[in-house]
Coordinates of C-alpha atoms and ligand atoms in Angstrom, one line a residue:
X22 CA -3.2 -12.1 -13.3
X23 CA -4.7 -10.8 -10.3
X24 CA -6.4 -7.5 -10.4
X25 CA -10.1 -7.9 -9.1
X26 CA -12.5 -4.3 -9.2
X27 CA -15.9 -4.0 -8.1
X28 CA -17.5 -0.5 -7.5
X29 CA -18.5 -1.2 -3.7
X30 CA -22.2 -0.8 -4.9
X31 CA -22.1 -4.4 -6.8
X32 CA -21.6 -5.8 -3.4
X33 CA -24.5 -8.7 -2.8
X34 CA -25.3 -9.0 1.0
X35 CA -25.0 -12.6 0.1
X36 CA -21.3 -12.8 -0.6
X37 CA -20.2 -11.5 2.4
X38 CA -18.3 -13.8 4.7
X39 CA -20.3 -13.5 8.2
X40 CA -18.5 -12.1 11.2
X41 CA -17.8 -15.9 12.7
X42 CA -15.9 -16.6 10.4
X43 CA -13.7 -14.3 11.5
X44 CA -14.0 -13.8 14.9
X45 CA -12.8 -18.0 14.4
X46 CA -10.0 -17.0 13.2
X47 CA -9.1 -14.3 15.8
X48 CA -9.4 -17.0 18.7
X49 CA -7.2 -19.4 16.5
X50 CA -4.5 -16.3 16.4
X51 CA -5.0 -15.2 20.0
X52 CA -4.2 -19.1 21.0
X53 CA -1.1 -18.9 18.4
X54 CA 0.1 -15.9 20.1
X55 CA -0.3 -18.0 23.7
X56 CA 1.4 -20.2 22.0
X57 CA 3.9 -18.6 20.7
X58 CA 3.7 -18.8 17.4
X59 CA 5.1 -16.6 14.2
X60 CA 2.1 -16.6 12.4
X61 CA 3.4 -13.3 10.5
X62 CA 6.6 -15.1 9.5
X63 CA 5.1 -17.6 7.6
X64 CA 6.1 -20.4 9.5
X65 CA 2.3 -22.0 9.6
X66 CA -0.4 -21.7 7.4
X67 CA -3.4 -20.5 8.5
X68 CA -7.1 -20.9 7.3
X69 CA -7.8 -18.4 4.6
X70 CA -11.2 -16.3 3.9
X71 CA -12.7 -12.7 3.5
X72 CA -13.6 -11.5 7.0
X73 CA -15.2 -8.1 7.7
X74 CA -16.5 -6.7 10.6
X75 CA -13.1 -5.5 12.7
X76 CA -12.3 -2.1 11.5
X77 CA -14.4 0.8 10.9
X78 CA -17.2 0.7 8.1
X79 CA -16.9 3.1 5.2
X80 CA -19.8 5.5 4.7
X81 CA -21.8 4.5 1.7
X82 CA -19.7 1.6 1.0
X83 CA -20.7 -2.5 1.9
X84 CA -17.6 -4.4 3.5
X85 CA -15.2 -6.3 0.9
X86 CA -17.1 -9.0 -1.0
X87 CA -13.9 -11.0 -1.8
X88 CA -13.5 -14.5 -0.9
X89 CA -10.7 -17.4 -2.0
X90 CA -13.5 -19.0 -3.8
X91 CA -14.0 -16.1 -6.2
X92 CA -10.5 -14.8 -6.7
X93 CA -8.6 -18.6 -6.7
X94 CA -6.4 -16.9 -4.5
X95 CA -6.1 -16.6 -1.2
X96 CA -6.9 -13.4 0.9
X97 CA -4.1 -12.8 3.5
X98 CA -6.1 -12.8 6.5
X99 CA -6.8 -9.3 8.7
X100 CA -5.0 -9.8 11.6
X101 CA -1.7 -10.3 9.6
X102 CA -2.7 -7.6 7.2
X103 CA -2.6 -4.8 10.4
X104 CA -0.3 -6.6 12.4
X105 CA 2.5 -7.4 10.1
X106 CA 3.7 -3.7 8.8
X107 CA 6.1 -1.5 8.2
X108 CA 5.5 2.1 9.3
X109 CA 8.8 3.4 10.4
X110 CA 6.9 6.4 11.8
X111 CA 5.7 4.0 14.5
X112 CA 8.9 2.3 15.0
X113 CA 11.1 -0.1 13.0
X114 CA 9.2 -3.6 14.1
X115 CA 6.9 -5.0 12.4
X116 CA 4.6 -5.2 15.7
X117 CA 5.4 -1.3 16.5
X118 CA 2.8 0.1 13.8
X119 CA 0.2 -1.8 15.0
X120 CA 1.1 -1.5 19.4
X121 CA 2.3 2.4 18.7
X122 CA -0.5 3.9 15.9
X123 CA -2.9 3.0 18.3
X124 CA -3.8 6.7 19.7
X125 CA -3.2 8.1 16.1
X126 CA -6.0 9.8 15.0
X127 CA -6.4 10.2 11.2
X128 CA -9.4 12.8 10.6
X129 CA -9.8 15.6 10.3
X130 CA -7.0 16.0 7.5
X131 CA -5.9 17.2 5.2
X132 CA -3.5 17.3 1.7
X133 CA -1.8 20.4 0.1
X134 CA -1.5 20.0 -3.4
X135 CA 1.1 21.8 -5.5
X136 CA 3.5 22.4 -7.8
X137 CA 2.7 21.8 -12.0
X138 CA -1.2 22.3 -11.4
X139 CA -4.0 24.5 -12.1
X140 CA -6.0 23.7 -9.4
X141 CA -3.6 23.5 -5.9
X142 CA -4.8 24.2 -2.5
X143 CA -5.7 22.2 0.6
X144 CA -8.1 19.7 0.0
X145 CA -10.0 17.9 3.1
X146 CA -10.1 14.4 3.1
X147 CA -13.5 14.6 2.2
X148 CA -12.5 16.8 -0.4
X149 CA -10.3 14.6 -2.1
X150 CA -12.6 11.4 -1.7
X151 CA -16.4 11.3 -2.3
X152 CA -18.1 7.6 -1.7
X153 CA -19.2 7.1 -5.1
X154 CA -15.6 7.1 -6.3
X155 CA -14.6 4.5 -4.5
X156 CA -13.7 0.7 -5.8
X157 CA -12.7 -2.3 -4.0
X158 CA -9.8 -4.2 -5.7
X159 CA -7.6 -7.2 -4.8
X160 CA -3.7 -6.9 -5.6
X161 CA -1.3 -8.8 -4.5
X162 CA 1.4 -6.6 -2.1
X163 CA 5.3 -7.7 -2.4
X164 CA 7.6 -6.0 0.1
X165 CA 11.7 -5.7 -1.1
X166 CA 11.9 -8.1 2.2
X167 CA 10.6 -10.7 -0.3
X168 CA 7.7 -11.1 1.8
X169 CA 4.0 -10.7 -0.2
X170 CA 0.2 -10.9 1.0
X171 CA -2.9 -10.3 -0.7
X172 CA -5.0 -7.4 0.2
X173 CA -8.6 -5.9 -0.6
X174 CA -8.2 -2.5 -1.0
X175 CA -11.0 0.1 -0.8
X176 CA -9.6 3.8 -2.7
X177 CA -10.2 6.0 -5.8
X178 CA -8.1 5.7 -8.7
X179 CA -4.6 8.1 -8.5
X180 CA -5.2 9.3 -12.2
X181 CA -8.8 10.4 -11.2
X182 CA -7.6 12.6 -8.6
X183 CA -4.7 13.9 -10.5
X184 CA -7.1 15.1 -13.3
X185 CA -9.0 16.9 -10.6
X186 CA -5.8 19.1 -9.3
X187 CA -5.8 20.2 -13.3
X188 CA -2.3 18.8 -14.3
X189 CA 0.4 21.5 -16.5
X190 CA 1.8 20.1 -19.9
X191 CA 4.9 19.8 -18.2
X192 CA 4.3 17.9 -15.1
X193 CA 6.5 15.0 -15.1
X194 CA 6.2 13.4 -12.0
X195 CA 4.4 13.0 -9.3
X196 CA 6.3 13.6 -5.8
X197 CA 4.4 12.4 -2.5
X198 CA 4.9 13.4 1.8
X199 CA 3.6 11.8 4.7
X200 CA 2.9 13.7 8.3
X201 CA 5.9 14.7 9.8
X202 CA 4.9 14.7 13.2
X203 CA 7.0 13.5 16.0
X204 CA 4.4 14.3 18.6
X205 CA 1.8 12.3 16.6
X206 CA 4.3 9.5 15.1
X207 CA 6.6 9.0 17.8
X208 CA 9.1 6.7 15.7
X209 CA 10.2 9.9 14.4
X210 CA 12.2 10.8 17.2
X211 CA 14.7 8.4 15.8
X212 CA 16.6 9.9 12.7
X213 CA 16.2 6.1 11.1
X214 CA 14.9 8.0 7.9
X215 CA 15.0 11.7 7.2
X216 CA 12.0 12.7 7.6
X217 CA 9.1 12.8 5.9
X218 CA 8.7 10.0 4.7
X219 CA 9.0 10.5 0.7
X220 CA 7.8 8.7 -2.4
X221 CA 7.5 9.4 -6.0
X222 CA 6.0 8.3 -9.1
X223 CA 6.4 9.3 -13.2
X224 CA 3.4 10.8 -14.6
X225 CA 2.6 7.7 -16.5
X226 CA 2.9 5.5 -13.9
X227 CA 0.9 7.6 -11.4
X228 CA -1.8 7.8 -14.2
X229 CA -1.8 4.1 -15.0
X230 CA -5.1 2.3 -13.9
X231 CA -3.3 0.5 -11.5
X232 CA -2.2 3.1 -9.2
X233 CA -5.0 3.6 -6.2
X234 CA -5.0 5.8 -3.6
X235 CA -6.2 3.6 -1.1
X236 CA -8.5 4.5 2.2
X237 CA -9.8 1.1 3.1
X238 CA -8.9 -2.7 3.4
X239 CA -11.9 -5.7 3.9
X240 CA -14.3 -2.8 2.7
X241 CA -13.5 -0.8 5.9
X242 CA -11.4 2.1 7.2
X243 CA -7.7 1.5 7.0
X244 CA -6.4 0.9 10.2
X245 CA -3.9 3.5 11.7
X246 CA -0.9 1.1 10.6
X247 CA -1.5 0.7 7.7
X248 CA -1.9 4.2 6.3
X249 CA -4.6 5.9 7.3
X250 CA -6.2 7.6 6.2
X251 CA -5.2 7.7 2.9
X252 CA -2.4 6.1 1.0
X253 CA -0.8 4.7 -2.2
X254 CA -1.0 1.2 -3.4
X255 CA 1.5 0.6 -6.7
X256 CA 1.1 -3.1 -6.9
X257 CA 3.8 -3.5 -9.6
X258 CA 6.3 -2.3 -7.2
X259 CA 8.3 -3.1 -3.9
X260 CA 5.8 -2.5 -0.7
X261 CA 7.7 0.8 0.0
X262 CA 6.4 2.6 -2.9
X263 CA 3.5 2.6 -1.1
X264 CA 3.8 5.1 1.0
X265 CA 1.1 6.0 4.1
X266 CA -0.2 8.9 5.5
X267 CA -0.5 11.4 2.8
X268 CA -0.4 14.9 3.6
X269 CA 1.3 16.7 0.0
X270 CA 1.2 15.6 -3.4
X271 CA 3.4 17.9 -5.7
X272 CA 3.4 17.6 -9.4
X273 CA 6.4 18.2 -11.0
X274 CA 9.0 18.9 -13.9
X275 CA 11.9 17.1 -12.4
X276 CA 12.4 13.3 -10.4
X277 CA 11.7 13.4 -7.1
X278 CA 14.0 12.6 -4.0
X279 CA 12.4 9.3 -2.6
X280 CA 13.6 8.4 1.2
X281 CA 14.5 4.7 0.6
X282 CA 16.7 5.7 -2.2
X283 CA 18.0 8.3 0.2
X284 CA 19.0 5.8 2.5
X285 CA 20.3 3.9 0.5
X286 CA 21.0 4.4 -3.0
X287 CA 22.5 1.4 -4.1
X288 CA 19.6 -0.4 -3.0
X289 CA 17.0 1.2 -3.9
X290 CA 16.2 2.8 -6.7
X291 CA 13.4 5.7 -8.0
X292 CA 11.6 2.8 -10.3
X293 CA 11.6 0.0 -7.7
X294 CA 9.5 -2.2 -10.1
X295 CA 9.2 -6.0 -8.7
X296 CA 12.0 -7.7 -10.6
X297 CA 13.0 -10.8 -9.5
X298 CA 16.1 -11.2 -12.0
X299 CA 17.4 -8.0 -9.9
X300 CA 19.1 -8.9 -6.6
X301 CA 18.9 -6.2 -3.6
X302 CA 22.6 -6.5 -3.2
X303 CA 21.9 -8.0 0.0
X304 CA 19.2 -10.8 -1.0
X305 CA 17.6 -12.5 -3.9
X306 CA 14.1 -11.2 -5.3
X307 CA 14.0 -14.7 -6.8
X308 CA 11.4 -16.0 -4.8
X309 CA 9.1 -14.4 -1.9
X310 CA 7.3 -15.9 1.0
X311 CA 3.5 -15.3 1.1
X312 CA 2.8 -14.3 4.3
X313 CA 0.3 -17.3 5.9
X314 CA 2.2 -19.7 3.8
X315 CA 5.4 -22.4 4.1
X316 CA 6.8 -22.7 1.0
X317 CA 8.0 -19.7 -0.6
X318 CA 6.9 -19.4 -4.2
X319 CA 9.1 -17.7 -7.6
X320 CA 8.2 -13.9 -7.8
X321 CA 7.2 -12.7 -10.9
X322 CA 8.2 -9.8 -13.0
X323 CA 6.0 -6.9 -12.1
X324 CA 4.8 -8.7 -9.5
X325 CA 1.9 -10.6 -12.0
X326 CA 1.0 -7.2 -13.5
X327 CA 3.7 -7.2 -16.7
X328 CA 0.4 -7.0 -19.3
X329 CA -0.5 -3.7 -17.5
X330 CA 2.5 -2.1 -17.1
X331 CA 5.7 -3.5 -18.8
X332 CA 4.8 -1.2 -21.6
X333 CA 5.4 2.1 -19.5
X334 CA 9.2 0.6 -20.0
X335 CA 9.7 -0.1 -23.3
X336 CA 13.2 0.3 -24.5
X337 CA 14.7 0.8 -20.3
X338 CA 17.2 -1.0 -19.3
X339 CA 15.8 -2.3 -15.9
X340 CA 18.6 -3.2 -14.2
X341 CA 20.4 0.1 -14.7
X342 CA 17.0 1.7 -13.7
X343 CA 15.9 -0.4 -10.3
Ligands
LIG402 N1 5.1 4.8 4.3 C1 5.6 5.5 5.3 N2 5.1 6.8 5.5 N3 6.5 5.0 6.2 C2 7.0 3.7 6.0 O1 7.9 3.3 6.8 N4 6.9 1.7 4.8 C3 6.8 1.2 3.4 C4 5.4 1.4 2.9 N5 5.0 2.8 3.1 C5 6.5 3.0 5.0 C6 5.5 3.5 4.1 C7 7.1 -0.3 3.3 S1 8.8 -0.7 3.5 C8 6.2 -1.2 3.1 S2 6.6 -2.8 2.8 C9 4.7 -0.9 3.1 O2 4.5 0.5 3.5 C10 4.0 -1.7 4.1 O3 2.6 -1.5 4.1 P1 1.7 -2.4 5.1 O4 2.2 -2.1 6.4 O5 0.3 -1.9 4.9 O6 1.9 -3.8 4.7

């Protein structure tokens, strides 16, 4: 089981991982990249520990006091973390997010929250997200391309904000947009996805402990690739749950239309729990390569997380409900 909280005030100066360390491990990438090397693919395996100092502090917060040592498992290391993603706003590649989201510029912004709620409105992103709120957790990440890493978040809990916007008895789920923005995400000029980007949650599952809305990674700002400046983390489910960028969160009675499972629905469904005795029709979930490593390694049923969530399933047939 891997689920690792810390408020980011329990942080000892001693435990974090000096800047060498990683600016190390930057040389040994840029001389991979020379080289020619997939380090993203898996097809080395690099050093592993917590590095900090690359992206932009958080106010209030001390940078990510994780290291292999304390978790007995290894981080995935920065560079793959922002440089390995998938971000189809920025392009289909997994280098585009990181070469396109460059000039994006996160702040100011903003999230209109509606539908089944007493309390909607636009609510700034300082609104929706005060420093003292914030906790730093470790989940492991597993993308339907049976790829996984393991990632430090920094966010507030979903079911803490969603108490805020004042839920209605009969709010059901949780339905979520990202910017639609063509001038500002240029990968939407291509019709790949119909735009925005959607995602969607059942009450219970947006409510479960589990589910953060992230702002940070390594104790600092998220990166423009990977969702900035907010976004959610499910780590129970396939990567693309997760979805970046979060501009409206909309409560409500019936399930939500989710863009993967608009594309395509016989491959992905509304639940998308990590189920590894549930093929994509295209590929195994069996196993999953951790990115940084050789050997690919079994996945397991909620990705690790079964004791937290298997019960919001109880009596569903989860290979009708993928
Ligand atoms: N959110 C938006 N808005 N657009 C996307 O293309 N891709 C999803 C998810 N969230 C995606 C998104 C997929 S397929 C994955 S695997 C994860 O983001 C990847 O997150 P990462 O790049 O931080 O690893």
């Amino acid at each position: 089981m891997l689920i690792k909280i810390a408020k980011a005030s329990d942080v000892k100066s001693s435990e974090i991982t000096p800047k060498s360390l990683f600016d190390g491990r930057r040389n040994f990438l840029k001389t991979a990249a020379i080289a020619g090397v997939g380090f993203a693919a898996g097809s080395i395996a690099p050093p592993s520990f917590a590095m900090t100092g690359h992206g932009k502090q958080i106010d209030g917060i001390q940078p990510s006091k994780w290291t292999q040592e304390s978790l007995g498992e290894a981080l995935t290391d920065y560079p793959a973390v922002t440089t390995y993603n998938n971000f189809y706003e920025f392009g289909t590649g997994k280098q585009d997010p990181s070469s396109y989201a460059t000039d994006f510029k996160p702040k100011p912004w903003s999230v209109v929250i509606d539908g089944e709620v007493d309390n909607p409105g636009t609510y700034s992103y300082e609104d929706l997200v005060s420093p003292h709120q914030l906790e730093d957790r470790v989940y492991r990440f597993r993308c339907v391309e049976a790829w996984s890493m393991v990632i430090p978040w920094v966010g507030v809990p979903l079911a803490d904000m969603i108490k805020r916007f004042g839920p209605k008895n009969d709010a059901r789920y949780v339905a979520f947009e990202t910017l639609n923005d063509p001038e500002r995400m240029p990968g939407q000029r291509s019709r790949v996805l119909d735009w925005p980007y959607r995602e969607g949650l059942r009450m219970d599952e947006a409510m479960n402990p589990l589910s953060l809305m992230a702002v940070g990674i390594y104790g600092e700002e998220l990166p423009s690739q990977n969702g900035a400046p907010i976004r959610l983390v499910t780590p129970w489910k396939y990567g693309f749950k997760s979805i970046k960028s979060i501009v409206r969160i909309t409560l409500t009675k019936e399930q939500p239309a989710t863009s993967w499972n608009m594309a395509g629905p016989g491959e992905y469904g509304f639940y998308s729990n990590v189920n590894p005795s549930k093929s994509h029709p295209r590929w195994s979930q069996a196993k999953e390569r951790r990115i940084g490593e050789f050997l690919k390694r079994p996945t397991l049923p909620f990705n690790g997380y079964g004791e937290e969530v298997a019960a919001l399933y109880d009596g569903m047939d989860l290979n009708e409900f993928y």
